[in-house]
């Protein structure tokens, strides 16, 4: 065993919340990667780990001492339609492990075999989606986005049947919480208000302990979830990230990005970009993510309503007041984030601040419009912009070359430089702070695809390890690694992503 000390407050919620079940052993587990830094936070010693033991534990073949595995029950709105019974169909919750400052993190295997909630699924994961989730979730963490983390990935030695036979894998995810909006919907739809309340108390205790003493703690919880979600989605937007399947069962109440299925980082910018093969109406398109955020939060409000006030009308009013703040919360986070990406601070006097915010919003929106028109690469646009001086110079050329219509972008640069003249920081300071929010590297779709092909088709994990190592430092230029910085060549473009279920 590896010295994980499990406790499991979720288990104490009682039978209706889960099904106790064990992972189904696999024939030949082999460790692909183990996240030593994260393991140390969980109290696992850095030295003396045996790979066979790690492969055993993180494939589900070995049950760690003190661990009482279970599958969680939840419901969810999928593409707008309600499904009353989802649940962990291919994931198994291992329990919580205490980390520093009294917080706990939850551990879960994904791909570890069928559960009571598997419906027609096999409970397994193909290796490709396992590698994808590992790379993406760890990259998001390094990019400063709240997210579930990846602790381990293993191959199973067994094939899974998808469009074709693919090698199987298991990923171990670590989260502040695996409670979703859909977890609340599950009980609310059954009219089981007692369980909704128990779950809310559990979430407050685990993730929002500062709200324990709040006057109306359930309303305070809802408000806190709204604030975190608005901030999270603004961060996605600032990185050109498209989650792809923002069903209510894939929205964490802890405000972390969860469920890396068909998600993708955009290459060239398009407002309504969609990658997911199953998102045919564009419900989860890039520019629709903020709207879906509030739609999902409205479903959470509905589930929590009886806890807000005894009088239904009053409960609705309280929920609406908070939901109405979402637009402003999001707009403020959006503006702060895109200002930072463009090197603009907001140090205006209060009366001038509103005008400045309006002008900056228009300036930043027009940059996105010009990027869309010119089919400019999202990441390189901001990375190259970060290197420009406040006076026009040689380096303008590499930025302008990203745009099919360089004149329009030149005109924007003129407006940007006029705006910069109101700033007090030096070029050097501004460039430094811009480069701390505009990454050089993100996990580009075609690179992930190359990683998956090498692993699935040739059992070769070198590309996976190279990309993973690079993404440990997404804001630092690393020499010899330009191919990871650049958008795909014509033949390499990935047009669609798949959830791999
Ligand atoms: P997702 O779209 O990955 O969030 O999954 C939606 C629901 O389908 C969840 O309840 C999953 O547990 C379940 N699911 C997805 N893939 C499988 C699978 N291969 N076997 C069993 N259940 C699955
Ligand atoms: Mg899910």
XYZ file of C-alpha atoms and ligand atoms in Angstrom:
525
model
C 0.000 0.000 0.000
C 1.155 3.558 -0.416
C 0.187 5.274 2.783
C -3.011 6.997 1.672
C -5.169 7.722 4.703
C -8.791 7.530 3.614
C -11.749 8.925 5.340
C -15.141 8.982 3.739
C -17.770 11.413 4.880
C -19.772 10.742 1.724
C -20.355 7.178 2.876
C -22.007 8.527 6.029
C -24.715 10.236 3.937
C -26.385 6.870 3.623
C -27.502 4.248 1.149
C -29.589 6.434 -1.180
C -26.525 8.417 -2.204
C -24.467 5.621 -3.731
C -24.001 1.984 -4.425
C -21.113 0.307 -2.670
C -19.220 -1.545 -5.349
C -15.729 -2.672 -6.143
C -13.719 -2.059 -9.291
C -13.611 -5.025 -11.680
C -10.012 -6.302 -11.860
C -8.151 -6.088 -15.167
C -5.778 -8.669 -16.602
C -2.532 -6.784 -16.877
C -2.325 -3.324 -15.338
C 0.708 -1.244 -16.221
C 1.518 2.210 -14.981
C 1.822 4.905 -17.654
C 2.320 7.872 -15.380
C 2.040 8.782 -11.729
C 1.711 12.358 -10.492
C 4.318 12.467 -7.731
C 3.788 16.128 -6.868
C 0.057 15.632 -6.369
C 0.656 12.355 -4.520
C 2.861 14.171 -2.051
C 0.042 16.606 -1.297
C -2.036 13.539 -0.507
C 0.615 12.335 1.922
C 2.174 9.673 -0.288
C 5.930 9.532 0.262
C 8.073 10.402 -2.756
C 10.475 7.506 -2.255
C 10.156 3.759 -2.236
C 7.058 3.413 -4.398
C 6.652 0.136 -6.212
C 5.276 0.513 -9.747
C 3.477 -2.817 -9.573
C 1.675 -1.694 -6.442
C 0.804 1.656 -8.029
C -0.509 -0.079 -11.155
C -2.526 -2.399 -8.924
C -4.109 0.360 -6.865
C -4.807 2.723 -9.754
C -6.306 0.083 -12.005
C -8.653 -1.008 -9.243
C -7.021 -4.443 -8.871
C -5.809 -3.650 -5.360
C -8.057 -1.973 -2.838
C -6.007 0.298 -0.608
C -6.362 -0.242 3.088
C -9.125 1.927 4.540
C -10.768 2.509 1.170
C -14.478 1.735 0.809
C -15.238 2.128 -2.890
C -18.636 3.223 -4.151
C -20.426 4.587 -7.189
C -22.243 7.891 -6.681
C -25.843 8.415 -7.734
C -26.775 11.513 -9.709
C -29.128 12.743 -12.406
C -28.639 15.471 -14.970
C -29.874 17.555 -17.849
C -28.096 16.258 -20.931
C -28.327 18.653 -23.893
C -31.330 20.236 -22.179
C -33.281 17.018 -21.548
C -33.585 15.604 -18.052
C -32.297 12.144 -17.266
C -33.354 11.168 -13.728
C -30.856 8.350 -13.385
C -27.225 8.742 -14.403
C -24.602 8.159 -11.727
C -21.045 6.868 -11.863
C -21.382 4.395 -14.708
C -17.689 3.948 -15.279
C -16.193 5.692 -12.294
C -15.671 4.453 -8.764
C -15.164 6.773 -5.837
C -12.350 5.715 -3.546
C -12.837 8.250 -0.762
C -11.368 11.458 0.576
C -7.823 12.107 1.663
C -6.852 15.007 3.873
C -4.380 17.550 2.546
C -2.811 20.595 4.186
C -4.965 23.158 6.031
C -7.706 20.691 6.912
C -9.101 20.379 3.387
C -9.705 17.026 1.765
C -9.505 15.919 -1.828
C -11.582 13.151 -3.363
C -10.135 10.271 -5.369
C -11.945 8.450 -8.122
C -11.053 5.785 -10.673
C -12.526 6.223 -14.150
C -12.729 3.222 -16.452
C -12.711 0.733 -13.574
C -15.643 -1.456 -14.583
C -19.424 -1.503 -14.471
C -21.536 -0.250 -11.602
C -25.228 -0.225 -10.839
C -25.411 2.996 -12.872
C -23.721 1.743 -16.041
C -26.994 1.309 -17.961
C -25.811 -0.177 -21.278
C -22.187 0.891 -20.915
C -19.222 -1.369 -20.219
C -17.873 0.764 -17.380
C -14.553 1.021 -19.182
C -12.474 3.773 -20.756
C -10.339 3.591 -23.866
C -6.711 4.566 -23.517
C -7.092 7.598 -25.819
C -9.600 9.478 -23.642
C -7.563 8.556 -20.545
C -4.442 10.175 -21.981
C -6.511 13.117 -23.206
C -7.997 13.769 -19.782
C -4.622 13.375 -18.080
C -2.941 15.898 -20.383
C -5.793 18.386 -20.454
C -6.643 18.444 -16.783
C -3.010 18.804 -15.726
C -2.460 21.492 -18.373
C -5.514 23.387 -17.104
C -4.114 23.251 -13.597
C -0.795 24.684 -14.753
C -2.675 27.337 -16.736
C -4.283 28.457 -13.485
C -7.791 27.120 -14.103
C -9.662 25.364 -11.273
C -9.936 21.734 -12.341
C -9.995 18.127 -11.316
C -6.449 16.760 -11.371
C -4.933 13.548 -12.641
C -3.073 11.312 -10.197
C -2.343 8.242 -12.292
C -2.996 6.581 -15.615
C -2.639 2.873 -16.337
C -3.191 0.527 -19.234
C -5.352 -2.482 -18.487
C -4.043 -5.100 -20.911
C -7.622 -5.477 -22.170
C -9.358 -4.078 -25.219
C -12.561 -2.061 -25.151
C -15.035 -1.974 -28.015
C -15.715 1.530 -29.323
C -15.914 2.417 -33.034
C -13.186 -0.194 -33.174
C -11.313 -2.222 -30.586
C -9.033 0.031 -28.572
C -6.687 -0.662 -25.695
C -8.259 0.118 -22.330
C -7.049 2.482 -19.627
C -7.959 3.751 -16.184
C -7.386 7.296 -14.976
C -7.412 8.342 -11.337
C -8.948 11.768 -10.860
C -8.622 14.005 -7.832
C -11.168 16.726 -7.110
C -12.294 19.072 -4.378
C -15.671 17.476 -4.958
C -17.389 15.057 -7.291
C -20.796 16.520 -6.396
C -22.459 17.941 -9.463
C -25.511 20.088 -10.135
C -27.065 16.788 -11.202
C -26.426 15.286 -7.752
C -28.909 17.784 -6.310
C -31.324 17.301 -9.194
C -31.345 13.559 -8.480
C -32.955 13.974 -5.059
C -35.013 17.060 -5.872
C -36.750 15.274 -8.734
C -37.746 12.471 -6.353
C -39.175 15.056 -3.961
C -36.610 13.922 -1.385
C -35.935 17.278 0.272
C -34.247 15.709 3.252
C -31.521 14.286 1.022
C -31.140 17.598 -0.837
C -30.515 19.208 2.531
C -28.086 16.498 3.643
C -26.160 16.908 0.414
C -26.085 20.700 0.756
C -24.780 20.382 4.316
C -22.138 17.945 3.117
C -21.007 20.349 0.366
C -20.858 23.255 2.809
C -18.825 21.230 5.286
C -16.459 19.932 2.633
C -16.100 22.845 0.211
C -17.529 26.017 1.741
C -16.874 25.702 5.504
C -16.828 29.503 5.807
C -20.587 29.465 5.112
C -21.466 27.258 8.064
C -22.434 30.245 10.181
C -24.186 32.205 7.418
C -27.732 33.397 8.153
C -29.285 31.582 5.216
C -26.519 29.060 4.579
C -28.196 27.335 1.616
C -28.711 30.597 -0.179
C -25.133 31.512 0.674
C -24.036 28.182 -0.795
C -25.939 28.848 -3.998
C -24.439 32.308 -4.286
C -20.931 30.956 -3.720
C -21.412 28.315 -6.433
C -22.688 31.002 -8.827
C -19.636 33.174 -8.147
C -17.192 30.311 -8.699
C -18.922 29.151 -11.861
C -18.965 32.645 -13.390
C -15.241 32.931 -12.656
C -14.502 29.483 -14.038
C -16.297 30.014 -17.338
C -14.627 33.415 -17.775
C -11.276 31.618 -17.419
C -12.246 29.073 -20.070
C -13.148 31.902 -22.416
C -9.802 33.590 -21.823
C -7.991 30.448 -22.880
C -10.153 29.595 -25.881
C -11.298 26.456 -24.081
C -14.491 24.709 -25.113
C -15.751 22.188 -22.577
C -17.984 20.496 -25.123
C -20.482 18.747 -22.868
C -21.702 21.151 -20.199
C -24.548 18.937 -19.049
C -25.643 19.571 -15.470
C -24.070 16.261 -14.447
C -20.762 17.638 -15.692
C -20.855 20.840 -13.636
C -19.113 20.601 -10.281
C -20.515 22.496 -7.298
C -16.906 23.197 -6.269
C -16.379 25.345 -9.363
C -13.784 23.073 -10.939
C -13.617 22.002 -14.562
C -14.778 18.400 -14.617
C -15.271 15.686 -17.233
C -12.779 16.129 -20.007
C -14.645 14.431 -22.806
C -14.828 16.128 -26.171
C -13.305 19.363 -24.883
C -10.776 21.314 -26.925
C -8.676 24.434 -27.087
C -9.407 26.417 -30.224
C -6.730 26.995 -32.792
C -8.008 29.756 -35.111
C -10.651 31.867 -33.447
C -14.325 31.487 -34.188
C -17.024 32.826 -31.866
C -19.338 29.846 -32.216
C -16.709 27.119 -32.483
C -17.845 23.566 -31.707
C -15.626 20.481 -31.750
C -17.768 17.845 -30.105
C -19.198 15.367 -32.586
C -22.401 15.034 -30.552
C -23.079 18.768 -30.134
C -24.996 19.110 -33.393
C -26.953 22.231 -32.441
C -23.954 24.076 -31.008
C -25.543 24.189 -27.568
C -22.083 24.074 -26.014
C -20.324 26.282 -28.558
C -17.541 28.568 -27.285
C -19.665 31.712 -27.102
C -22.653 29.912 -25.612
C -20.758 28.672 -22.549
C -21.611 31.649 -20.315
C -25.329 31.246 -21.138
C -25.234 27.549 -20.430
C -23.505 28.325 -17.150
C -26.502 30.316 -15.934
C -28.934 27.787 -17.416
C -27.278 25.035 -15.381
C -27.195 27.204 -12.268
C -30.922 27.782 -12.681
C -31.393 24.014 -12.507
C -29.361 24.021 -9.292
C -31.548 26.806 -7.919
C -34.679 24.793 -8.711
C -33.316 21.829 -6.812
C -32.393 23.952 -3.790
C -35.500 26.183 -3.718
C -37.226 24.568 -0.707
C -34.081 25.265 1.332
C -34.025 28.983 0.521
C -37.334 29.937 2.172
C -40.543 28.278 3.383
C -42.653 30.464 1.136
C -42.176 29.268 -2.510
C -42.587 32.736 -4.042
C -40.016 34.154 -1.708
C -37.604 31.306 -2.444
C -37.914 31.996 -6.176
C -37.325 35.700 -5.633
C -34.174 35.028 -3.590
C -32.828 32.664 -6.249
C -33.613 35.082 -9.069
C -31.803 37.925 -7.364
C -28.646 35.839 -7.262
C -29.048 34.506 -10.781
C -29.424 38.056 -12.021
C -26.025 38.921 -10.625
C -24.409 36.188 -12.697
C -24.281 38.341 -15.844
C -22.376 41.110 -14.060
C -20.113 38.707 -12.215
C -19.240 37.029 -15.473
C -18.816 40.308 -17.368
C -16.449 41.620 -14.678
C -14.346 38.461 -14.722
C -14.324 38.463 -18.508
C -13.186 42.077 -18.643
C -10.524 41.640 -15.969
C -9.148 38.576 -17.715
C -9.079 39.994 -21.241
C -7.668 43.291 -19.980
C -4.827 41.332 -18.413
C -4.308 39.431 -21.675
C -3.944 42.751 -23.493
C -1.838 44.463 -20.852
C -4.503 46.929 -19.758
C -4.932 47.823 -16.140
C -8.015 49.489 -14.741
C -6.646 52.138 -12.463
C -9.138 54.863 -13.350
C -10.858 57.098 -10.829
C -14.320 55.725 -9.904
C -16.336 58.106 -12.100
C -14.091 57.449 -15.095
C -13.971 53.704 -14.421
C -17.379 52.921 -15.913
C -16.570 54.715 -19.150
C -13.171 53.034 -19.265
C -14.755 49.610 -18.712
C -17.199 50.251 -21.562
C -14.453 51.421 -23.893
C -12.168 48.528 -22.975
C -14.946 45.999 -23.459
C -15.558 47.397 -26.953
C -11.825 47.373 -27.747
C -11.422 43.776 -26.590
C -14.572 42.585 -28.353
C -13.384 44.127 -31.574
C -10.084 42.276 -31.258
C -12.030 39.014 -31.069
C -14.129 40.039 -34.081
C -10.998 40.825 -36.090
C -9.442 37.525 -35.025
C -12.569 35.714 -36.197
C -12.620 37.565 -39.514
C -8.931 37.013 -40.079
C -9.003 33.391 -38.858
C -6.153 34.178 -36.528
C -4.818 31.612 -34.099
C -6.231 32.381 -30.635
C -3.117 31.597 -28.605
C -0.451 32.992 -30.887
C -2.412 36.228 -31.224
C -2.158 36.879 -27.500
C 1.342 35.459 -27.178
C 2.701 37.649 -29.974
C 0.732 40.657 -28.741
C 2.476 40.206 -25.387
C 5.808 40.837 -27.077
C 4.939 44.133 -28.745
C 6.279 47.478 -27.609
C 4.123 50.535 -27.146
C 5.698 51.915 -30.328
C 5.272 50.030 -33.626
C 8.268 47.798 -34.339
C 9.658 44.749 -36.146
C 7.753 42.353 -33.956
C 4.415 43.638 -35.240
C 5.079 41.591 -38.377
C 4.768 38.157 -36.793
C 1.475 39.119 -35.165
C 0.033 40.622 -38.344
C 1.046 37.520 -40.310
C -1.542 35.534 -38.311
C -4.380 37.536 -39.878
C -5.743 37.060 -43.375
C -6.624 40.755 -43.244
C -3.576 42.483 -41.747
C -4.856 46.033 -42.358
C -7.807 45.654 -40.024
C -5.519 44.288 -37.345
C -3.046 47.142 -37.913
C -5.868 49.579 -37.288
C -6.721 47.756 -34.068
C -3.093 47.915 -32.924
C -3.264 51.663 -33.372
C -6.292 51.833 -31.035
C -4.579 49.495 -28.588
C -1.457 51.647 -28.504
C -3.529 54.764 -27.924
C -5.130 53.005 -24.987
C -1.724 51.888 -23.704
C -0.612 55.508 -23.504
C -2.968 55.873 -20.527
C -1.030 53.144 -18.698
C 1.739 53.867 -16.240
C 3.715 50.636 -16.435
C 6.796 50.253 -18.605
C 6.757 48.067 -21.714
C 8.895 45.559 -19.900
C 6.526 45.316 -16.934
C 3.502 45.062 -19.173
C 5.073 42.375 -21.358
C 6.059 40.417 -18.281
C 2.533 40.422 -16.880
C 0.957 39.659 -20.263
C 3.270 36.674 -20.664
C 2.106 35.382 -17.298
C -1.471 35.036 -18.581
C -0.948 34.318 -22.292
C 0.527 30.823 -22.578
C 3.085 29.814 -25.166
C 1.721 26.272 -25.153
C -1.693 24.781 -24.744
C -2.539 21.153 -25.524
C -3.437 21.568 -29.169
C -5.881 19.073 -30.625
C -3.580 17.787 -33.316
C -0.791 17.188 -30.810
C -3.152 15.281 -28.535
C -4.286 13.285 -31.532
C -0.666 12.413 -32.352
C -0.095 11.333 -28.741
C -3.153 9.086 -28.826
C -2.293 7.517 -32.182
C 1.239 6.660 -31.012
C -0.044 5.164 -27.757
C -3.064 3.282 -29.083
C -1.571 2.081 -32.363
C 2.063 1.522 -31.408
C 2.112 1.290 -27.608
C 4.504 4.243 -27.739
C 4.122 6.744 -24.893
C 7.093 8.975 -25.692
C 4.927 11.650 -27.363
C 2.588 11.599 -24.363
C 5.456 12.140 -21.937
C 7.015 14.871 -24.081
C 3.779 16.842 -24.330
C 3.020 16.333 -20.663
C 6.480 17.568 -19.636
C 6.190 20.627 -21.867
C 2.782 21.556 -20.446
C 4.179 21.613 -16.931
C 5.432 25.101 -17.844
C 2.949 26.486 -20.353
C 4.056 30.090 -19.904
C 7.774 29.499 -20.525
C 9.206 29.399 -24.011
C 11.203 26.172 -24.333
C 13.742 26.052 -27.118
C 13.401 23.325 -29.729
C 9.695 22.967 -28.929
C 8.206 25.277 -31.567
C 6.141 22.542 -33.131
C 4.002 22.497 -29.990
C 3.475 26.237 -30.167
C 2.253 26.306 -33.727
C -1.228 25.670 -35.052
C -1.818 22.534 -37.126
C -0.721 22.350 -40.738
C -3.541 21.922 -43.261
C -3.444 18.125 -43.103
C -3.253 17.992 -39.303
C -6.388 19.926 -38.376
C -8.697 18.107 -35.982
C -12.264 19.124 -36.848
C -14.135 16.984 -34.359
C -13.614 15.536 -30.919
C -15.387 12.557 -29.387
C -16.424 11.853 -25.828
C -15.113 8.319 -26.017
C -17.907 6.763 -23.976
P -20.347 11.671 -19.627
O -20.952 12.115 -20.903
O -18.985 11.078 -19.761
O -20.427 12.701 -18.569
O -21.248 10.439 -19.111
C -22.626 10.531 -18.928
C -23.122 9.320 -18.181
O -22.859 8.123 -18.916
C -22.505 9.108 -16.821
O -23.481 8.588 -15.967
C -21.423 8.115 -17.092
O -21.049 7.392 -15.958
C -22.086 7.221 -18.129
N -21.096 6.541 -18.975
C -20.314 7.085 -19.916
N -19.535 6.149 -20.501
C -19.838 4.969 -19.914
C -19.386 3.617 -20.070
N -18.459 3.291 -20.974
N -19.939 2.678 -19.277
C -20.877 2.987 -18.384
N -21.344 4.226 -18.190
C -20.841 5.215 -18.934
Mg -19.994 13.062 -16.773
